Coordinates of C-alpha atoms in Angstrom, one line a residue:
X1036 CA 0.0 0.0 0.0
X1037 CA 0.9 3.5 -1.2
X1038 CA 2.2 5.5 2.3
X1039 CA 1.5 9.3 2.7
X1040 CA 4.9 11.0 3.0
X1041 CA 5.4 14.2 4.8
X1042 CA 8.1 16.2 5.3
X1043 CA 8.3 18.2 8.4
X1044 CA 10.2 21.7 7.7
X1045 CA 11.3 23.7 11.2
X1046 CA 11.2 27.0 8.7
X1047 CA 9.8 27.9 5.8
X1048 CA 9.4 31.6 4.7
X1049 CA 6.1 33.5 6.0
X1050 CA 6.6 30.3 9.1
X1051 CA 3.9 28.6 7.1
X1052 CA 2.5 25.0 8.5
X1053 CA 2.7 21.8 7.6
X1054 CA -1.1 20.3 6.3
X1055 CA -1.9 17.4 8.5
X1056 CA -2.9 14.2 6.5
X1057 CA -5.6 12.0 7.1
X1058 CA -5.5 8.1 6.8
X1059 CA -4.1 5.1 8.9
X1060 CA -1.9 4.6 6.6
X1061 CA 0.0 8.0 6.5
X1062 CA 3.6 7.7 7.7
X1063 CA 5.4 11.1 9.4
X1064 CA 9.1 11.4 7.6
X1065 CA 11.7 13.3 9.0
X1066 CA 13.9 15.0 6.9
X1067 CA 13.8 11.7 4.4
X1068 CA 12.6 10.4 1.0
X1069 CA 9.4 8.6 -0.2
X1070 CA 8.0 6.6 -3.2
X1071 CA 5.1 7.0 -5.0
X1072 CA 3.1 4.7 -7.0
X1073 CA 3.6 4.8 -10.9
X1074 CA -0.3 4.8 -11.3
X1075 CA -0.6 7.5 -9.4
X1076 CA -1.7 10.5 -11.8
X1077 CA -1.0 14.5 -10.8
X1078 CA -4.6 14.7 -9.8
X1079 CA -4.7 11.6 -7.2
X1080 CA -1.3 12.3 -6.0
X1081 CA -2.4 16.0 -5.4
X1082 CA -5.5 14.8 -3.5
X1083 CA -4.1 12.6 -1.6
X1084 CA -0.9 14.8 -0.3
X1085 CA -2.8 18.3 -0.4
X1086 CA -5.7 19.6 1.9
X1087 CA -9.4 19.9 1.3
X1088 CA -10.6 22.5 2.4
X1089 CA -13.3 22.8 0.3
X1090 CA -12.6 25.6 -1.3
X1091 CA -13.2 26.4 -5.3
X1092 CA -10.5 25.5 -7.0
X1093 CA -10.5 28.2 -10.1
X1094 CA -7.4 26.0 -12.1
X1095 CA -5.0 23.0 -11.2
X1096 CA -1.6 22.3 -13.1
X1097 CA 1.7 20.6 -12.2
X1098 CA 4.6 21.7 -13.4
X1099 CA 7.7 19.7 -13.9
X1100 CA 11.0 21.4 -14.2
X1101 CA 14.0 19.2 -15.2
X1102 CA 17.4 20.8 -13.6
X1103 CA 20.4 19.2 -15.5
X1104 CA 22.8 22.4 -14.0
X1105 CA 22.6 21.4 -10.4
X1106 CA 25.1 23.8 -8.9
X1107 CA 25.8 24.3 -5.1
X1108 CA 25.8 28.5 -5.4
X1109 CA 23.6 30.4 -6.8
X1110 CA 19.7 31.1 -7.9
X1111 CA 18.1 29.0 -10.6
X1112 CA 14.7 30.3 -12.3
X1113 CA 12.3 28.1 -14.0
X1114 CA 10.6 28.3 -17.5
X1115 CA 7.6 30.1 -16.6
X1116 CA 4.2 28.1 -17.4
X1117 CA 0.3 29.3 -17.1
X1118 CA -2.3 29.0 -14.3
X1119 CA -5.8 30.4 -14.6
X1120 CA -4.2 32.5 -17.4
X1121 CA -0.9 34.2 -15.2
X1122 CA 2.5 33.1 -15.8
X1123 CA 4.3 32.0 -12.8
X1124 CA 8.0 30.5 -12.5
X1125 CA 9.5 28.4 -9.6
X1126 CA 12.9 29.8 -7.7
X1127 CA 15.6 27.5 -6.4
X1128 CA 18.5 29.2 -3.9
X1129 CA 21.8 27.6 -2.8
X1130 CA 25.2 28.4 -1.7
X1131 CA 28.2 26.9 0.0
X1132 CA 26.8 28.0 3.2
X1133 CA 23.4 26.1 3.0
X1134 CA 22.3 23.1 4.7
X1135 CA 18.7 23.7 3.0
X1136 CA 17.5 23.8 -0.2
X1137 CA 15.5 26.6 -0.3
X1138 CA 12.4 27.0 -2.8
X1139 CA 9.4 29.2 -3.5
X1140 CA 6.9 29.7 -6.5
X1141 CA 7.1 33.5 -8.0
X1142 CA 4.7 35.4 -10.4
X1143 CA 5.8 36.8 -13.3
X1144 CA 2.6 39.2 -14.0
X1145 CA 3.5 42.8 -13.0
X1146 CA 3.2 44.6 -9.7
X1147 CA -0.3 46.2 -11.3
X1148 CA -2.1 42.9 -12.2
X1149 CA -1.5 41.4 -8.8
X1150 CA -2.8 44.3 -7.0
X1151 CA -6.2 44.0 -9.6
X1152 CA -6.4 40.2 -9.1
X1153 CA -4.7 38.9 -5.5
X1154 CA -4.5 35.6 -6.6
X1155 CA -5.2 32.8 -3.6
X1156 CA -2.9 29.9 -4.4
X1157 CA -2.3 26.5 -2.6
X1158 CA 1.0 24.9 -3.6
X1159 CA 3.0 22.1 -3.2
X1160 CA 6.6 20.9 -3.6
X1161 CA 8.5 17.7 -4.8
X1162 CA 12.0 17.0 -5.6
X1163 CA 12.4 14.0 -7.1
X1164 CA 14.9 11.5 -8.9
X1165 CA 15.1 12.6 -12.6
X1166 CA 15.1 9.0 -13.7
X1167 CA 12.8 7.3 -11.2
X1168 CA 10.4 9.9 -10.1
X1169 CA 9.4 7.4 -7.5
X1170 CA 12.2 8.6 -5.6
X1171 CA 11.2 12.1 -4.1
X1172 CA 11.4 14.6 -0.8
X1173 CA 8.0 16.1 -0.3
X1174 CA 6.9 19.3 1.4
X1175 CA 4.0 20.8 3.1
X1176 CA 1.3 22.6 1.3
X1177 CA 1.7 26.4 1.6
X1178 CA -1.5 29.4 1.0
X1179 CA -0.7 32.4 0.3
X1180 CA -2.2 35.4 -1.2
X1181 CA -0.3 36.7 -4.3
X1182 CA -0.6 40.4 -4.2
X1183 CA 1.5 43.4 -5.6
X1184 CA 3.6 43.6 -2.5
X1185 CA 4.4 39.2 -2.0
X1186 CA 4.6 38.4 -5.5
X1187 CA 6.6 35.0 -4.4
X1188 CA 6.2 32.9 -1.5
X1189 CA 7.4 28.8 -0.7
X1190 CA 10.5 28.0 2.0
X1191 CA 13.8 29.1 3.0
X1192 CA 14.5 25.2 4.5
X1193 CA 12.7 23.1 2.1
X1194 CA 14.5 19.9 2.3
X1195 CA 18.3 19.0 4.0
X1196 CA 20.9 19.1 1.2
X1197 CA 22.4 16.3 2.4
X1198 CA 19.4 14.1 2.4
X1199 CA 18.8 15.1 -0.7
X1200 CA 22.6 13.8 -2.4
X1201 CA 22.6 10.6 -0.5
X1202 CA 20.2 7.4 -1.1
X1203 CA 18.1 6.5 1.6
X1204 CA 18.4 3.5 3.0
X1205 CA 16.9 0.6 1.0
X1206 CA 17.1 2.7 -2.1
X1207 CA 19.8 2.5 -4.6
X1208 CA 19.5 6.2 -5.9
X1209 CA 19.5 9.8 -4.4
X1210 CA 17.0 12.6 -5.6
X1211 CA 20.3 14.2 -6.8
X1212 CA 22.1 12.2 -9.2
X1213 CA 24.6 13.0 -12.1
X1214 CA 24.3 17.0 -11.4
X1215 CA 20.6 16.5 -12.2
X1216 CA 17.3 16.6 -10.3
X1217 CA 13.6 17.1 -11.1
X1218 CA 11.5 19.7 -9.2
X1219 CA 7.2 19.5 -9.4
X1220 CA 5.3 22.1 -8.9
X1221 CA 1.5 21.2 -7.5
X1222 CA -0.5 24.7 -8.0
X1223 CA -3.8 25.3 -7.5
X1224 CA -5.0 28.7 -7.8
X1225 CA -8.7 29.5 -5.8
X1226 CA -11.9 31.3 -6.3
X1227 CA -12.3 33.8 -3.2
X1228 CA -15.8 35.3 -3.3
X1229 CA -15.0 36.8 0.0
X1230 CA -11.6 39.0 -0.8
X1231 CA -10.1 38.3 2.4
X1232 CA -9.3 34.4 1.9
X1233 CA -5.8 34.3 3.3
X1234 CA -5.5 37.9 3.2
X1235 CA -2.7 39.6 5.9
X1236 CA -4.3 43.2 6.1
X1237 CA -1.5 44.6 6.6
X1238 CA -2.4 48.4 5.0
X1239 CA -5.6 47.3 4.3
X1240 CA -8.2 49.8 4.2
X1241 CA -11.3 48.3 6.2
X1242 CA -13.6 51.8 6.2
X1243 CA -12.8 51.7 2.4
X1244 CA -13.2 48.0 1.5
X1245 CA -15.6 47.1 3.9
X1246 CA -17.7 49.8 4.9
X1247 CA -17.2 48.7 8.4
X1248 CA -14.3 49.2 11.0
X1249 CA -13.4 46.9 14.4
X1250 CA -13.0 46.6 17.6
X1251 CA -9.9 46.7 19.4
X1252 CA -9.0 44.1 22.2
X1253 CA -8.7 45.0 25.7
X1254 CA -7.0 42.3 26.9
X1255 CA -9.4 39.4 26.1
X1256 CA -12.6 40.9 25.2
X1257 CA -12.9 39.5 22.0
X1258 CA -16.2 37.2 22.7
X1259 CA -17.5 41.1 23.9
X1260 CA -16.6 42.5 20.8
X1261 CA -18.2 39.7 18.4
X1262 CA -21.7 40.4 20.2
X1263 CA -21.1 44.0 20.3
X1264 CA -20.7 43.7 16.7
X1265 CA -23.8 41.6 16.1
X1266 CA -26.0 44.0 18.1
X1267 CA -24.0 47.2 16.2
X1268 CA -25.5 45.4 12.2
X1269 CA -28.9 44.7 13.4
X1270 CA -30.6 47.9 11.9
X1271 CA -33.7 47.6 14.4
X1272 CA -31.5 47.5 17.4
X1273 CA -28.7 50.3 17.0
X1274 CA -32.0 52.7 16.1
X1275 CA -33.6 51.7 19.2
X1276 CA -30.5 52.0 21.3
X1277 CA -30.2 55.2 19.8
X1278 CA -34.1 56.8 20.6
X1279 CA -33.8 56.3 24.4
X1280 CA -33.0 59.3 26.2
X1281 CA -29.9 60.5 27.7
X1282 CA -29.8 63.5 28.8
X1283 CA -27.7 65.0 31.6
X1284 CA -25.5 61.6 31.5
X1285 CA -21.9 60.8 31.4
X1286 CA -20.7 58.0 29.2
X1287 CA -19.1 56.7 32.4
X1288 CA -22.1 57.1 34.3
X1289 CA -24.5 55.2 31.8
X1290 CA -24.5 52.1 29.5
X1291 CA -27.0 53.4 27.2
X1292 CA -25.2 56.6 26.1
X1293 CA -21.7 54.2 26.2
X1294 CA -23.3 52.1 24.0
X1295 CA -25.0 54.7 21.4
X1296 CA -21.3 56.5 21.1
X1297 CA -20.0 53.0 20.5
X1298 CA -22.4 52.6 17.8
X1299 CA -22.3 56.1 16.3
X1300 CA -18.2 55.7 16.1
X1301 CA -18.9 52.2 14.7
X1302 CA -20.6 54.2 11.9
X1303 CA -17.8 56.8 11.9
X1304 CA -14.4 56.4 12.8
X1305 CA -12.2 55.4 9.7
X1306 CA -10.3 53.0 12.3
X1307 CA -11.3 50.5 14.6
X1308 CA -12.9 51.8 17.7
X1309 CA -12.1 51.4 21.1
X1310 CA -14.4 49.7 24.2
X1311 CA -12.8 51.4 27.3
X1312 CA -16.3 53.7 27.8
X1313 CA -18.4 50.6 27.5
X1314 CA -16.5 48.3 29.9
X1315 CA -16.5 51.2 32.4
X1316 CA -20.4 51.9 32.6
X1317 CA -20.3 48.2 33.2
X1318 CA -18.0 48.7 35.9
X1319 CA -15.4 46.7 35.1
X1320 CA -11.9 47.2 36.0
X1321 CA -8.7 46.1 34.3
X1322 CA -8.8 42.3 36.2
X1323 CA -12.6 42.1 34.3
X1324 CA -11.4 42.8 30.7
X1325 CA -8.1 40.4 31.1
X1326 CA -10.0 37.5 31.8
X1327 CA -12.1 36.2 29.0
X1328 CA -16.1 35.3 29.5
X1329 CA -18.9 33.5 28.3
X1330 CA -20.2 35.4 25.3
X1331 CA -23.7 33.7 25.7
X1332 CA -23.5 35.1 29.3
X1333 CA -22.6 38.5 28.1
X1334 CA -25.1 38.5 25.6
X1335 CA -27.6 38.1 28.1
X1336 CA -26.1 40.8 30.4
X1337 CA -26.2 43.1 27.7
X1338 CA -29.7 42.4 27.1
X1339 CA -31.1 42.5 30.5
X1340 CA -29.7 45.5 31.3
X1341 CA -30.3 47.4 28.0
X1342 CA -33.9 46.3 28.8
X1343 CA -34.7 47.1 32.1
X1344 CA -32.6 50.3 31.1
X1345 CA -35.2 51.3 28.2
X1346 CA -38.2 50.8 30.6
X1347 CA -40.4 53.6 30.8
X1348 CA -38.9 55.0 27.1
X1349 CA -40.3 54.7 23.5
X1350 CA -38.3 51.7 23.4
X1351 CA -39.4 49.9 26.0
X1352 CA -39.7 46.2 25.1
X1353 CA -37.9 46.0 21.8
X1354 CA -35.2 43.6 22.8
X1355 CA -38.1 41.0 23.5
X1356 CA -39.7 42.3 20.0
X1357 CA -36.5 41.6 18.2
X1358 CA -35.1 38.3 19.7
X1359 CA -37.6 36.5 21.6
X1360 CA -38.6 33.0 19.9
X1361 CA -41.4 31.2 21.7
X1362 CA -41.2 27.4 21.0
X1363 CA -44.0 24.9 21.5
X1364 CA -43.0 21.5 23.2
X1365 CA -45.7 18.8 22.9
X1366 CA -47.0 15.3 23.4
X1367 CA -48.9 14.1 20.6
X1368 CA -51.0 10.5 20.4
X1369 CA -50.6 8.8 17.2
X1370 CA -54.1 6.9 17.2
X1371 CA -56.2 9.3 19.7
X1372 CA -56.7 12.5 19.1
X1373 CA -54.9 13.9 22.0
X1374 CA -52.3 16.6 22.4
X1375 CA -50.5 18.2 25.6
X1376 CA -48.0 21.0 24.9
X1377 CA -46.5 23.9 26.5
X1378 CA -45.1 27.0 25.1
X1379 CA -42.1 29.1 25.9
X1380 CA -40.3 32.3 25.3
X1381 CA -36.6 32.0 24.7
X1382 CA -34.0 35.0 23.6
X1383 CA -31.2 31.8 22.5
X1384 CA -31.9 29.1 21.1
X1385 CA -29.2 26.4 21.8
X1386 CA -28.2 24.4 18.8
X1387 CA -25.5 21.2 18.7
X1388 CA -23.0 20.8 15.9
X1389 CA -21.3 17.5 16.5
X1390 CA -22.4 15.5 13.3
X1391 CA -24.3 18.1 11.9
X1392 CA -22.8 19.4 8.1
X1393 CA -24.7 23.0 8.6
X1394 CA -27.0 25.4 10.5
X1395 CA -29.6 23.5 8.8
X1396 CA -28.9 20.2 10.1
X1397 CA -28.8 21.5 13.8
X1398 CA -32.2 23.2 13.4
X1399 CA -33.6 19.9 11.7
X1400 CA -31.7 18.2 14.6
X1401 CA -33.8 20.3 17.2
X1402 CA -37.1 19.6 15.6
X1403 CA -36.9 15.7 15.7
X1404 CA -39.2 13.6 17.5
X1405 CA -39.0 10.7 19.7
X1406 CA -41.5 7.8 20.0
X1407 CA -43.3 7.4 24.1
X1408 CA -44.7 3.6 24.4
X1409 CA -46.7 4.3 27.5
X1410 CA -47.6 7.9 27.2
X1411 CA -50.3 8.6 29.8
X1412 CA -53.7 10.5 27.4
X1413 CA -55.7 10.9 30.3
X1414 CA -59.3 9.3 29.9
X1415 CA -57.4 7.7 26.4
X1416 CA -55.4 6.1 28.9
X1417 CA -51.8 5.1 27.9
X1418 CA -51.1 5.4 24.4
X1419 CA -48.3 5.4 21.8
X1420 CA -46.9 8.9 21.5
X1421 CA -44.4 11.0 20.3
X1422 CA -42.4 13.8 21.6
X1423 CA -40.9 16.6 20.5
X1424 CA -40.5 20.8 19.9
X1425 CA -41.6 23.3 16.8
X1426 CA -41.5 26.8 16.6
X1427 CA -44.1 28.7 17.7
X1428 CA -43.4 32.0 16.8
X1429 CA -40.4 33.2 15.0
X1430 CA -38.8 37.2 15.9
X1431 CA -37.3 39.1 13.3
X1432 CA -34.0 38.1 14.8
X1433 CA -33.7 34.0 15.7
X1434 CA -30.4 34.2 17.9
X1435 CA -28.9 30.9 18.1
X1436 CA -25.7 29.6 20.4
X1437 CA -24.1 27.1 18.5
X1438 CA -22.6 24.4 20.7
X1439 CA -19.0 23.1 19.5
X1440 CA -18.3 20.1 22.2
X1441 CA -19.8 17.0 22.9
X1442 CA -18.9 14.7 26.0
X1443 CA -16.8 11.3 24.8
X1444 CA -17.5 8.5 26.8
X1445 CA -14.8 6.6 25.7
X1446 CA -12.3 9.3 27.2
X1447 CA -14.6 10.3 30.1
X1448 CA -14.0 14.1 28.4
X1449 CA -15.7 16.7 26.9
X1450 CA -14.2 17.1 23.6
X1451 CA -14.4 20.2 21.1
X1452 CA -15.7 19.3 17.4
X1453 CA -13.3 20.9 15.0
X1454 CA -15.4 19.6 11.9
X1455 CA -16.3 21.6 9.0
X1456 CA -19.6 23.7 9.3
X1457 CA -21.2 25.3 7.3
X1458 CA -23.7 28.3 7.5
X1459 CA -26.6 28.3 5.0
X1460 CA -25.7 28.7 0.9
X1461 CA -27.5 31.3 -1.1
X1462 CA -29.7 29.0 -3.0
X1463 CA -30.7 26.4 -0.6
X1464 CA -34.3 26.8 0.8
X1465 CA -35.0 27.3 5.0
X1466 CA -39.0 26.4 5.4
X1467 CA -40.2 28.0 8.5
X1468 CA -43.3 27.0 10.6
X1469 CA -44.6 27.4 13.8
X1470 CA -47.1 24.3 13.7
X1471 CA -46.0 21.1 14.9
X1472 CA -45.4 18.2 13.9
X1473 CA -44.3 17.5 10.3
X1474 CA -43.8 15.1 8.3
X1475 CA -41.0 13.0 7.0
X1476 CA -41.1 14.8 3.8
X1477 CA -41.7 18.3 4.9
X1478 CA -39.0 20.6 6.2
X1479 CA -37.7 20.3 9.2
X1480 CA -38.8 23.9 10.0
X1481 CA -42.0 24.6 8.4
X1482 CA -44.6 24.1 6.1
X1483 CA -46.0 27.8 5.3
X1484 CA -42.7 29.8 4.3
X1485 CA -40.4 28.9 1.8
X1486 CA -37.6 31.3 1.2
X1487 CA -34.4 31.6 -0.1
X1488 CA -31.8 32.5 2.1
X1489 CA -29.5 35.7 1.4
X1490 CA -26.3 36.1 3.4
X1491 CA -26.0 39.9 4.6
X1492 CA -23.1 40.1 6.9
X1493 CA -20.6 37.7 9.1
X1494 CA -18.4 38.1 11.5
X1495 CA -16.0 35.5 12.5
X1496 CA -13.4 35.6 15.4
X1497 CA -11.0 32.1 14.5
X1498 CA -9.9 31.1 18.3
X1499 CA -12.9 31.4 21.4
X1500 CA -15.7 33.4 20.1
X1501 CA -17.7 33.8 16.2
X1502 CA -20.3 34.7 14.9
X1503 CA -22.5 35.4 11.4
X1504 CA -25.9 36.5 10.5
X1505 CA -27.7 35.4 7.5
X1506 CA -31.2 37.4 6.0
X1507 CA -34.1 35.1 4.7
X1508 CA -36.0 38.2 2.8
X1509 CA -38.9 36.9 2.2
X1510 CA -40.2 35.5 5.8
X1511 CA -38.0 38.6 7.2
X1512 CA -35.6 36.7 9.6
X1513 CA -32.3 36.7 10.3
X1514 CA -30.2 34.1 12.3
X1515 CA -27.5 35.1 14.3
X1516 CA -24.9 32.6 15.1
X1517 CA -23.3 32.6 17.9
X1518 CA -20.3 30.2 18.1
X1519 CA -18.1 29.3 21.5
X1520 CA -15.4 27.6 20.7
X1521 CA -11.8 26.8 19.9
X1522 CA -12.2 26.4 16.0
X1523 CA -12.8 28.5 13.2
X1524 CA -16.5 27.6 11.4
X1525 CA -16.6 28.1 7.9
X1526 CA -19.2 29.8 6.1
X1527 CA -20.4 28.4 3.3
X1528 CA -20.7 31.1 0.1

């Protein structure tokens, strides 16, 4: 059987990572050589070495450069070849002073085209025996964002040199043999409908591209600043917030007027804004904001104090207006006609994501049903049942708290899901109802509605806290995500 072979660099320019494989049979190589398959094509070796991370791939090639001038000093440059249309060349580095072979895949488009285009590319590197290309050193998979300022990008320390003019053991020939070697070039170049796919913002202009600025950090308040921002794009809120009255206040004194000059420099500022007169009219002091805290907690904090703040003004009880859901729990005879249910008003509603693909799967997940064998019906007496919850009543904003971890009884740990999820794709259909139950060929959500849902803003933080909001125009909801936990979600465009 074919092994995966990875080579594990200590530096590489940019300190890029090495892609984990998958598979029991993948095999960890130190600093060594591997051999491939002869029926392995470009394509199967390329999916089998390189990550998926499900992203569009735009154009795939493999380039082979044949290097009959190996020298030990001095810079070597490739015939250039195409990808999705640009030319691009590979770069090979050496001198007497090396212990690495240092390589890197450069554009040749100009300065100008890069800067139009910034090009997402995932890459990958072999060197390999010019004779018997089953012989062959094998690098991590690199992403990088090609733009007019990083117009090349690969490793200072791809491979040992002296790994590389020496056979392994077992093998009869060395990568470098006769003054020759063969390099291959794995290149896939991605579709980024986002524009800020491996992106390093480094002078990047957020109030211009964007429309929208941040928040800056205080320490660890960035699960704060994901709600903050949340609560700052929904429309209904921020003009609430901003009709109660404040007059005669000091921002330090009050969290309404703290909050509505939060917002207002939101809208503002050209640069990201700062929290310091928010997390003092909560009353916090410098131990508060260096200690990181439940964002679902401080979402409800935030809520129960704007509200009982807003008492007595025009915009008294719009937080329950905007984000109250009231779900119906019921009991339901399958032979008698007999039904016992309750109904509940919740600002969260708490969704799983261990084994779920999407946000759809966890909401079809929360409306399943289980099956009672001795239900009591009263003067039906005990009957065959099921069990379950349906939405009742849907707010213009359905806040949901996504949760990432699921307890392992094997380990006797709870264990955080780092599995792809996705939010819901422009095209797919949500149905919404608020009658229950359904059937096993209706939606998992409803029966009246059928919409199309239209993504209008996320945010995403990539280590505690995330979050996203996604607008389904035609029923007028919006669901905002909220996400605890150490992994980045993906959203799915």
């Amino acid at each position: 059987m074919l092994k995966k072979i990875l080579h594990v660099l200590p530096h590489s320019k940019g300190e890029l990572k090495p892609s984990m494989l998958d598979g029991s049979d993948s095999v960890l190589v130190i600093n060594g050589t591997g051999r491939s398959s002869n029926k392995d094509d470009d394509a199967d070796f390329a999916a089998k070495h390189m990550p998926d991370d499900g992203h569009d791939i735009k154009d795939f090639k493999v380039f082979t450069w044949k290097i009959h001038d190996w020298k030990q000093d001095g810079t070597l440059h490739s015939p250039k070849f195409e990808c999705a249309g640009l030319k691009w060349h590979l770069i090979l580095k050496l001198n007497d002073t090396s212990t690495h072979l240092s390589l890197f895949l450069a554009t040749a488009e100009s300065p100008d085209v890069l800067i139009a285009q910034n090009e997402c590319v995932e890459a990958m590197f072999l060197a390999t025996n010019v004779e018997d290309p089953s012989i062959y050193a094998i690098g991590p998979t690199f992403q990088h964002r090609y733009t007019g300022k990083d117009d090349d990008w690969g490793f200072h320390r791809f491979y040992l040199l002296k790994d590389l003019l020496k056979p392994e053991e077992g093998q009869s020939k060395a990568v470098v043999e006769g003054n020759s070697m063969q390099i291959k070039a794995y290149v896939r170049l991605i579709n980024d409908p986002t524009g800020v796919l491996w992106h390093s913002f480094e002078g990047y202009d957020f109030k211009k591209e964007t429309g929208s600025v941040g928040l800056l950090n205080q320490g660890a308040t960035s699960y704060m600043n994901a709600v903050l921002q949340v609560m700052f794009h929904t429309l209904a809120l921020r003009k609430a917030v901003y009709q109660i009255p404040i007059e005669g206040l000091q921002p330090s004194e009050n969290l309404v007027l703290a909050l509505q000059r939060l917002f207002y420099h939101l809208e503002t500022s050209p640069q990201a804004v700062e929290t310091k007169e928010l997390t003092n009219a909560f009353g916090w002091k410098a131990a508060d904001v260096s200690h990181p805290q439940d964002p679902l907690e401080f979402y409800h904090t935030l809520c129960d104090t704007l509200a009982s703040l807003i008492k007595g003004t025009s915009a008294e009880g719009v937080i329950e207006s905007l984000f109250s859901t009231e779900v119906k729990f019921y009991k339901k005879c399958l032979s008698v006609d007999y039904e016992s249910f309750s109904i509940e008003r919740t600002r969260v509603m708490a969704f799983h994501t261990t084994g779920m693909k999407d946000i759809l799967d966890s909401l079809r997940h929360y409306t399943t049903t289980q099956k009672i064998t001795d239900y009591d019906a009263g003067e039906f007496g005990h009957q065959e049942a099921e069990t379950g919850s349906a939405f009742h009543s849907f707010p213009p904003y359905l806040v949901v708290h996504l949760s990432c971890s699921a307890y392992n009884q094997e380990t006797g740990q709870t264990e955080v899901d780092t599995s792809r999820y996705e939010y819901p794709a422009v095209g797919r259909s949500l149905a919404l109802s608020s009658e229950s139950p359904k059937t096993d060929q209706e939606s998992p959500l409803s029966r009246r509605h059928k919409t199309q849902p239209m993504p209008s803003s996320r945010i995403f933080h990539s280590t505690q806290f995330s979050a996203c909001s996604t607008f389904f125009p035609r029923t007028n909801l919006t669901i905002l995500a909220l996400v605890h936990a150490h992994t980045t979600h993906l959203p799915h465009d």
